[in-house]
Short mmCIF file of C-alpha atoms in Angstrom, two decimals:
data_model
loop_
_atom_site.label_atom_id
_atom_site.label_comp_id
_atom_site.label_asym_id
_atom_site.label_seq_id
_atom_site.Cartn_x
_atom_site.Cartn_y
_atom_site.Cartn_z
CA MET A 1 128.35 -43.81 98.12
CA ALA A 2 127.76 -40.14 97.66
CA LEU A 3 124.10 -40.24 97.97
CA LYS A 4 123.93 -42.89 100.53
CA GLY A 5 120.77 -42.47 102.79
CA VAL A 6 118.96 -40.28 100.48
CA ARG A 7 115.50 -41.47 99.95
CA VAL A 8 113.69 -41.23 96.55
CA VAL A 9 110.30 -41.73 95.49
CA GLU A 10 109.85 -42.07 91.93
CA LEU A 11 106.54 -41.97 90.01
CA ALA A 12 106.88 -44.25 87.11
CA GLY A 13 107.16 -42.72 83.74
CA LEU A 14 108.82 -43.01 80.39
CA ALA A 15 112.63 -42.83 79.99
CA PRO A 16 113.54 -39.37 81.27
CA ALA A 17 112.33 -39.99 85.01
CA PRO A 18 113.54 -43.74 85.30
CA PHE A 19 116.88 -42.52 84.12
CA CYS A 20 117.07 -39.66 86.49
CA GLY A 21 116.02 -41.99 89.21
CA MET A 22 118.74 -44.63 88.03
CA VAL A 23 121.37 -42.06 88.22
CA LEU A 24 120.45 -41.16 91.74
CA ARG A 25 120.46 -44.96 92.48
CA ASP A 26 123.72 -45.60 90.99
CA PHE A 27 125.34 -42.88 93.36
CA GLY A 28 123.90 -44.48 96.50
CA ALA A 29 120.11 -43.14 96.89
CA SER A 30 117.45 -45.72 97.88
CA ILE A 31 114.63 -45.61 95.35
CA ILE A 32 111.06 -46.29 95.68
CA ARG A 33 109.35 -46.65 92.04
CA VAL A 34 105.77 -46.12 92.30
CA ASP A 35 104.13 -48.11 89.42
CA LYS A 36 100.81 -47.93 88.21
CA MET A 37 98.58 -50.88 88.43
CA GLY A 38 98.07 -53.02 85.38
CA GLN A 39 100.69 -51.33 83.18
CA PRO A 40 103.05 -53.38 81.03
CA GLU A 41 106.37 -53.69 82.42
CA MET A 42 108.59 -51.98 79.87
CA ASP A 43 111.19 -49.96 82.17
CA ARG A 44 114.90 -50.83 81.59
CA LEU A 45 116.18 -48.25 83.70
CA ALA A 46 114.93 -49.73 87.22
CA ARG A 47 118.09 -51.55 88.28
CA GLY A 48 118.67 -51.56 91.93
CA LYS A 49 114.91 -49.97 92.73
CA ARG A 50 112.28 -51.21 94.85
CA SER A 51 108.64 -51.38 93.28
CA VAL A 52 105.37 -50.48 94.78
CA SER A 53 102.12 -50.70 92.82
CA VAL A 54 99.39 -48.27 93.38
CA ASN A 55 96.44 -47.30 92.04
CA LEU A 56 96.83 -43.55 91.92
CA LYS A 57 93.06 -42.72 90.89
CA HIS A 58 91.92 -44.57 94.10
CA LYS A 59 91.87 -42.05 96.95
CA GLU A 60 93.65 -44.44 99.41
CA GLY A 61 96.24 -45.18 96.79
CA ALA A 62 97.14 -41.73 96.47
CA GLN A 63 97.42 -41.43 100.13
CA VAL A 64 100.02 -43.97 100.06
CA VAL A 65 102.05 -42.15 98.04
CA ARG A 66 101.60 -39.17 100.19
CA ARG A 67 102.56 -41.19 103.19
CA LEU A 68 105.66 -42.33 101.32
CA CYS A 69 106.70 -38.98 100.58
CA ARG A 70 106.57 -37.93 104.24
CA GLY A 71 109.64 -39.92 104.89
CA ALA A 72 111.43 -39.07 101.49
CA ASP A 73 113.92 -36.78 100.64
CA VAL A 74 112.93 -36.66 97.04
CA LEU A 75 110.07 -36.96 94.72
CA LEU A 76 110.53 -37.45 91.34
CA GLU A 77 107.38 -36.89 88.90
CA PRO A 78 107.02 -37.01 85.05
CA PHE A 79 103.49 -36.00 84.37
CA ARG A 80 102.10 -32.93 82.62
CA PRO A 81 101.18 -30.04 84.57
CA GLY A 82 98.06 -30.39 86.85
CA VAL A 83 98.20 -34.07 87.24
CA MET A 84 99.67 -34.29 90.76
CA GLU A 85 97.50 -31.55 91.92
CA ARG A 86 94.23 -33.37 90.87
CA LEU A 87 95.46 -36.41 92.63
CA GLY A 88 96.01 -34.29 95.69
CA LEU A 89 99.64 -34.99 95.41
CA GLY A 90 100.77 -31.30 94.28
CA PRO A 91 103.98 -29.60 96.01
CA THR A 92 101.48 -27.69 98.64
CA PRO A 93 100.36 -30.62 100.58
CA LEU A 94 103.49 -32.64 100.27
CA THR A 95 105.87 -29.97 101.23
CA ALA A 96 103.43 -29.07 104.13
CA ASP A 97 103.84 -32.56 105.49
CA ASN A 98 107.74 -32.58 104.71
CA PRO A 99 109.39 -29.35 104.32
CA GLY A 100 112.71 -30.71 103.60
CA LEU A 101 111.24 -32.55 100.41
CA VAL A 102 112.94 -31.80 97.17
CA TYR A 103 109.81 -32.04 94.69
CA ALA A 104 111.25 -32.51 91.31
CA ARG A 105 108.99 -31.86 88.18
CA LEU A 106 110.31 -33.41 84.95
CA SER A 107 107.97 -32.56 81.79
CA GLY A 108 108.47 -31.69 78.42
CA TYR A 109 107.93 -27.77 78.41
CA GLY A 110 107.87 -26.98 81.97
CA GLN A 111 105.06 -26.07 84.53
CA THR A 112 104.26 -22.67 83.03
CA GLY A 113 103.73 -21.06 79.58
CA PRO A 114 101.46 -21.72 76.60
CA ALA A 115 102.99 -25.05 75.88
CA ALA A 116 103.18 -26.39 79.28
CA GLY A 117 100.03 -28.77 78.53
CA TRP A 118 101.03 -29.87 75.18
CA ALA A 119 101.67 -33.68 74.59
CA GLY A 120 105.21 -34.46 73.04
CA HIS A 121 108.18 -36.77 72.81
CA ASP A 122 111.98 -36.11 72.59
CA ILE A 123 111.60 -35.08 69.00
CA ASN A 124 108.88 -32.29 69.59
CA TYR A 125 111.00 -30.80 72.74
CA LEU A 126 114.16 -30.97 70.41
CA ALA A 127 112.12 -29.16 67.90
CA MET A 128 111.16 -26.44 70.09
CA SER A 129 114.44 -26.23 71.87
CA GLY A 130 115.89 -24.72 68.53
CA VAL A 131 118.63 -27.59 68.52
CA LEU A 132 116.83 -29.93 65.96
CA SER A 133 117.20 -27.35 63.06
CA SER A 134 120.99 -27.91 63.36
CA LEU A 135 120.69 -31.38 62.97
CA ALA A 136 120.14 -31.38 59.27
CA GLY A 137 121.50 -31.46 55.96
CA PRO A 138 121.17 -29.62 52.45
CA ASP A 139 119.16 -32.42 51.24
CA ARG A 140 118.46 -34.11 54.73
CA ALA A 141 115.46 -33.12 56.67
CA PRO A 142 116.25 -32.58 60.53
CA GLN A 143 117.05 -35.86 62.19
CA PRO A 144 117.17 -36.27 65.73
CA PRO A 145 120.04 -38.63 67.35
CA VAL A 146 117.22 -41.20 68.79
CA ASN A 147 116.02 -39.85 71.88
CA ILE A 148 119.14 -39.05 73.67
CA LEU A 149 119.21 -35.04 73.78
CA ALA A 150 115.88 -34.04 75.20
CA ASP A 151 114.79 -37.29 76.95
CA PHE A 152 117.98 -38.05 78.43
CA ALA A 153 120.77 -35.31 78.55
CA GLY A 154 118.11 -32.41 78.55
CA GLY A 155 115.67 -34.21 80.76
CA GLY A 156 116.88 -37.06 83.26
CA LEU A 157 120.55 -36.12 83.55
CA THR A 158 119.68 -32.04 83.89
CA CYS A 159 116.99 -33.24 86.40
CA ALA A 160 119.40 -35.22 88.37
CA MET A 161 121.88 -32.38 88.73
CA GLY A 162 119.02 -30.24 89.91
CA ILE A 163 118.13 -32.70 92.83
CA MET A 164 121.88 -32.82 93.88
CA ALA A 165 121.94 -29.12 93.81
CA ALA A 166 118.92 -28.93 95.90
CA LEU A 167 119.93 -31.55 98.35
CA LEU A 168 123.35 -29.62 98.94
CA GLU A 169 121.51 -26.40 99.37
CA ARG A 170 119.10 -28.09 102.02
CA THR A 171 122.17 -28.86 103.95
CA ARG A 172 122.56 -25.28 104.74
CA SER A 173 118.80 -24.10 104.65
CA GLY A 174 116.81 -27.15 106.19
CA ARG A 175 114.34 -26.65 103.31
CA GLY A 176 113.57 -28.25 100.29
CA GLN A 177 112.30 -26.84 97.33
CA VAL A 178 110.44 -27.32 93.82
CA ILE A 179 112.21 -28.13 90.72
CA ASP A 180 110.55 -27.37 87.36
CA CYS A 181 112.83 -29.36 84.77
CA SER A 182 111.69 -28.73 81.14
CA MET A 183 113.32 -31.11 78.42
CA THR A 184 112.83 -28.29 75.90
CA GLU A 185 114.96 -25.93 78.06
CA GLY A 186 117.54 -28.81 79.15
CA ALA A 187 118.04 -29.58 75.57
CA ALA A 188 118.89 -25.95 74.79
CA TYR A 189 121.23 -25.96 77.93
CA VAL A 190 123.13 -28.80 77.01
CA SER A 191 123.62 -27.46 73.53
CA SER A 192 124.65 -23.95 74.78
CA TRP A 193 127.75 -23.89 72.47
CA LEU A 194 125.64 -24.27 69.56
CA PHE A 195 123.96 -20.82 70.46
CA LYS A 196 126.89 -19.06 71.83
CA SER A 197 129.13 -19.99 69.05
CA ARG A 198 126.96 -18.77 65.96
CA ASP A 199 129.34 -15.92 65.54
CA LEU A 200 132.45 -18.17 65.12
CA LEU A 201 133.12 -18.10 61.52
CA PRO A 202 134.15 -20.38 59.47
CA ILE A 203 133.00 -23.07 61.74
CA TRP A 204 129.39 -22.06 61.45
CA GLY A 205 127.88 -19.61 58.90
CA GLU A 206 126.45 -21.90 56.17
CA GLU A 207 123.16 -23.94 56.21
CA PRO A 208 123.01 -27.06 58.46
CA GLY A 209 125.14 -29.88 57.04
CA CYS A 210 127.76 -27.57 55.40
CA ASN A 211 129.94 -26.66 58.27
CA TRP A 212 132.98 -28.08 60.08
CA LEU A 213 131.24 -29.95 62.62
CA ASP A 214 128.02 -31.10 61.08
CA GLY A 215 129.00 -33.21 58.29
CA GLY A 216 130.05 -30.45 55.75
CA ALA A 217 133.70 -31.28 56.17
CA PHE A 218 135.27 -34.30 54.58
CA TRP A 219 137.53 -34.67 57.57
CA TYR A 220 134.72 -34.77 60.09
CA GLY A 221 132.40 -37.50 59.60
CA CYS A 222 131.96 -41.04 58.90
CA HIS A 223 133.60 -42.93 55.96
CA ARG A 224 132.80 -46.36 54.78
CA THR A 225 135.10 -49.19 54.67
CA ALA A 226 135.67 -52.21 52.39
CA ASP A 227 133.73 -54.49 54.81
CA ASP A 228 130.70 -52.13 54.95
CA ARG A 229 131.67 -50.86 58.31
CA HIS A 230 132.55 -47.18 59.16
CA MET A 231 135.51 -45.30 60.55
CA ALA A 232 135.07 -41.94 62.25
CA VAL A 233 137.22 -39.03 61.36
CA GLY A 234 137.67 -35.90 63.52
CA ALA A 235 140.81 -34.48 62.07
CA LEU A 236 139.84 -30.93 62.91
CA GLU A 237 143.41 -29.51 63.77
CA PRO A 238 146.11 -28.89 61.17
CA GLN A 239 148.28 -31.33 62.95
CA PHE A 240 145.97 -34.07 63.35
CA PHE A 241 144.70 -33.62 59.56
CA ALA A 242 148.43 -33.86 58.33
CA ARG A 243 148.53 -37.30 60.52
CA PHE A 244 145.50 -38.35 59.24
CA ALA A 245 146.24 -37.73 55.45
CA ASP A 246 149.70 -39.34 55.69
CA LEU A 247 148.43 -42.44 57.30
CA LEU A 248 145.23 -42.61 54.72
CA GLY A 249 147.99 -42.67 51.90
CA LEU A 250 147.10 -39.09 50.75
CA PRO A 251 149.90 -36.87 51.93
CA ASP A 252 149.17 -34.08 49.49
CA LEU A 253 145.59 -34.08 50.54
CA GLU A 254 144.41 -30.42 51.39
CA GLN A 255 142.40 -29.58 54.33
CA PHE A 256 140.54 -26.70 52.57
CA PRO A 257 138.13 -26.32 51.08
CA ILE A 258 136.17 -28.36 53.55
CA ASP A 259 133.57 -29.21 50.83
CA SER A 260 136.02 -30.26 48.13
CA ALA A 261 134.22 -33.05 46.20
CA GLU A 262 137.20 -34.41 44.88
CA SER A 263 138.94 -34.66 48.43
CA ARG A 264 135.79 -36.33 49.65
CA ARG A 265 136.04 -38.83 46.60
CA LEU A 266 139.58 -39.50 47.33
CA VAL A 267 139.29 -40.12 51.19
CA ALA A 268 136.01 -42.30 50.35
CA ALA A 269 138.01 -44.45 47.79
CA ALA A 270 140.95 -44.68 50.17
CA PHE A 271 138.79 -46.06 53.26
CA ALA A 272 136.88 -48.37 50.76
CA SER A 273 140.00 -50.28 49.90
CA ARG A 274 140.56 -51.91 53.25
CA SER A 275 138.44 -53.35 56.09
CA GLN A 276 137.41 -51.70 59.31
CA ALA A 277 139.88 -53.94 61.20
CA GLU A 278 142.67 -53.01 58.99
CA TRP A 279 142.17 -49.19 59.16
CA THR A 280 141.87 -49.61 62.87
CA ALA A 281 145.31 -51.09 63.00
CA VAL A 282 146.66 -48.59 60.99
CA PHE A 283 145.17 -45.54 63.13
CA ALA A 284 145.52 -47.01 66.78
CA GLY A 285 147.41 -44.86 68.85
CA GLN A 286 148.17 -42.11 66.18
CA ASP A 287 147.35 -38.32 66.79
CA ALA A 288 145.02 -38.41 63.74
CA CYS A 289 141.67 -39.06 65.71
CA VAL A 290 140.13 -41.72 63.54
CA THR A 291 138.52 -44.46 65.35
CA PRO A 292 136.28 -47.38 64.32
CA VAL A 293 132.54 -46.89 64.58
CA LEU A 294 131.74 -49.72 67.06
CA THR A 295 128.51 -51.72 67.78
CA ALA A 296 127.31 -51.79 71.34
CA ASP A 297 128.60 -55.04 72.10
CA GLU A 298 132.03 -54.05 70.46
CA ALA A 299 132.15 -51.14 72.55
CA ALA A 300 131.43 -53.21 75.80
CA ALA A 301 134.19 -55.80 74.88
CA SER A 302 136.81 -53.28 73.53
CA ALA A 303 140.28 -53.14 75.48
CA GLN A 304 139.67 -49.63 76.64
CA ALA A 305 136.44 -50.70 78.20
CA ALA A 306 137.71 -53.63 79.80
CA ALA A 307 140.91 -51.58 81.22
CA ARG A 308 138.40 -49.33 82.89
CA ALA A 309 135.48 -51.84 83.67
CA SER A 310 133.31 -49.34 81.54
CA PHE A 311 130.35 -51.78 81.49
CA VAL A 312 128.71 -54.03 83.90
CA PRO A 313 126.46 -57.09 83.46
CA GLY A 314 123.00 -56.33 82.95
CA PRO A 315 119.98 -58.55 84.03
CA ARG A 316 119.27 -60.11 80.84
CA GLY A 317 122.52 -61.04 79.95
CA GLY A 318 124.11 -58.39 77.82
CA ALA A 319 126.51 -55.64 79.16
CA GLU A 320 125.40 -52.15 80.36
CA PRO A 321 127.17 -48.97 80.86
CA ALA A 322 128.84 -48.37 84.34
CA PRO A 323 127.95 -45.09 86.21
CA ALA A 324 130.00 -42.21 85.26
CA PRO A 325 131.61 -40.11 86.41
CA ARG A 326 134.19 -41.97 88.66
CA MET A 327 134.79 -40.77 92.25
CA SER A 328 137.74 -41.87 93.98
CA ARG A 329 136.19 -42.14 97.53
CA THR A 330 132.53 -42.73 97.22
CA PRO A 331 132.15 -44.72 93.75
CA ALA A 332 129.02 -45.14 92.17
CA VAL A 333 127.84 -48.67 91.55
CA GLY A 334 125.95 -50.02 88.41
CA GLY A 335 124.17 -53.12 87.71
CA GLY A 336 121.67 -55.02 89.88
CA ASP A 337 118.24 -56.47 89.40
CA GLU A 338 115.40 -54.94 88.01
CA PRO A 339 112.00 -55.22 90.08
CA ARG A 340 108.91 -56.76 89.10
CA ARG A 341 106.05 -54.26 89.18
CA GLY A 342 104.61 -54.17 92.82
CA GLN A 343 107.24 -56.64 93.73
CA HIS A 344 107.80 -54.65 97.09
CA THR A 345 104.51 -53.29 98.08
CA THR A 346 104.06 -55.11 101.01
CA GLU A 347 107.34 -54.27 102.64
CA LEU A 348 107.45 -50.94 101.68
CA LEU A 349 104.08 -50.18 103.05
CA LEU A 350 105.25 -51.80 106.23
CA GLU A 351 108.45 -49.83 106.33
CA ALA A 352 105.94 -46.81 105.94
CA GLY A 353 104.26 -47.48 109.20
CA TYR A 354 101.18 -49.35 107.87
CA ALA A 355 99.86 -52.06 109.86
CA ALA A 356 99.92 -55.54 108.14
CA GLU A 357 96.01 -55.40 108.50
CA GLU A 358 96.09 -52.12 106.49
CA VAL A 359 98.14 -53.55 103.87
CA ARG A 360 95.68 -56.39 103.44
CA ARG A 361 92.88 -54.06 103.22
CA LEU A 362 94.65 -51.75 100.47
CA ILE A 363 95.17 -54.81 98.52
CA GLU A 364 91.67 -55.94 98.67
CA ASP A 365 90.12 -52.70 97.91
CA GLY A 366 92.36 -52.01 94.77
CA ALA A 367 94.29 -49.28 96.05
CA VAL A 368 97.72 -51.07 95.82
CA GLU A 369 98.95 -54.34 94.39
CA GLN A 370 101.39 -56.96 95.62
CA CYS A 371 102.72 -58.80 92.55
CA GLU A 372 104.98 -61.35 94.47
CA SER A 373 103.52 -64.38 95.94
CA ARG A 374 105.81 -64.23 98.78
CA SER A 375 104.22 -61.75 100.91
CA ARG A 376 105.47 -61.21 104.63
CA LEU A 377 101.64 -61.09 105.70
#
């Protein structure tokens, strides 16, 4: 696996940091997840990781994390600026201990600037990035696509890319570095085309929701079928539009104007005349850019997904996405059990060089927690 041998200490947080850690793990890294004692177990992105439960506010608990980082290649922390410094775990002491450490800081607004200390979630970062304003319509307020764009694309995935770049650079310099990953900046970065294409008329130009790719075109969007399902239409190029119109039974349909109320009515009525399965059979394999809108379970069970093993069994019985992209020599591996909070505390501290008696004392003093009965002590 591409990241085999890379050791990561991941401080538990909400979705972006666990996703970043999961990506690194899927591609071969070994992940130690540092869980907060007493926190509910809500992480669903912990597959294949090991968990140590630590009281970071306990002086010796913080020292446990510092010791773990001495033998790590990467530290991944998801807190607001200043939190790690107050714990004595900022970049200065940790990189003094381990000059090769890649110290990745994943936060909403970054480590500097007037908004650095603000609280927020995906919707706030997306709003401040300039991207959310584009996800609106004439009669619709801006609507985020759940928490995918800032948390996962602009946050977790961008941070993973930065970590891999820093690890590659370290092979030349021998030195680690601090990564300042702002989810606000990351959301803007993955949306670069929106910023850089604003002069492309007529693709853009009108208010949000009135353009080619944001719901303004009757041939780029979703249409309801007779069984109350949907078909997704992306008939952008003229040749695809012509095939789309023919298969829909509207050969005289004109592509422009894109906001023709009559054209939208005709297309809606046509799709409403048959079920999603019937329309899927009509458009399958045709160069019309029309596909069914599948549920998560349907996507996992689709012929395309089965042919490529695009999903793997999850720990709760359902399917979950396999790692992407594919690599020919060092493929990533998805799936795997999710640890209980503190499941591996004892074994990880022993691996870090603590004596058995020291581990017992740390547990008794409330600095760490062993949540499994099968202790090696």
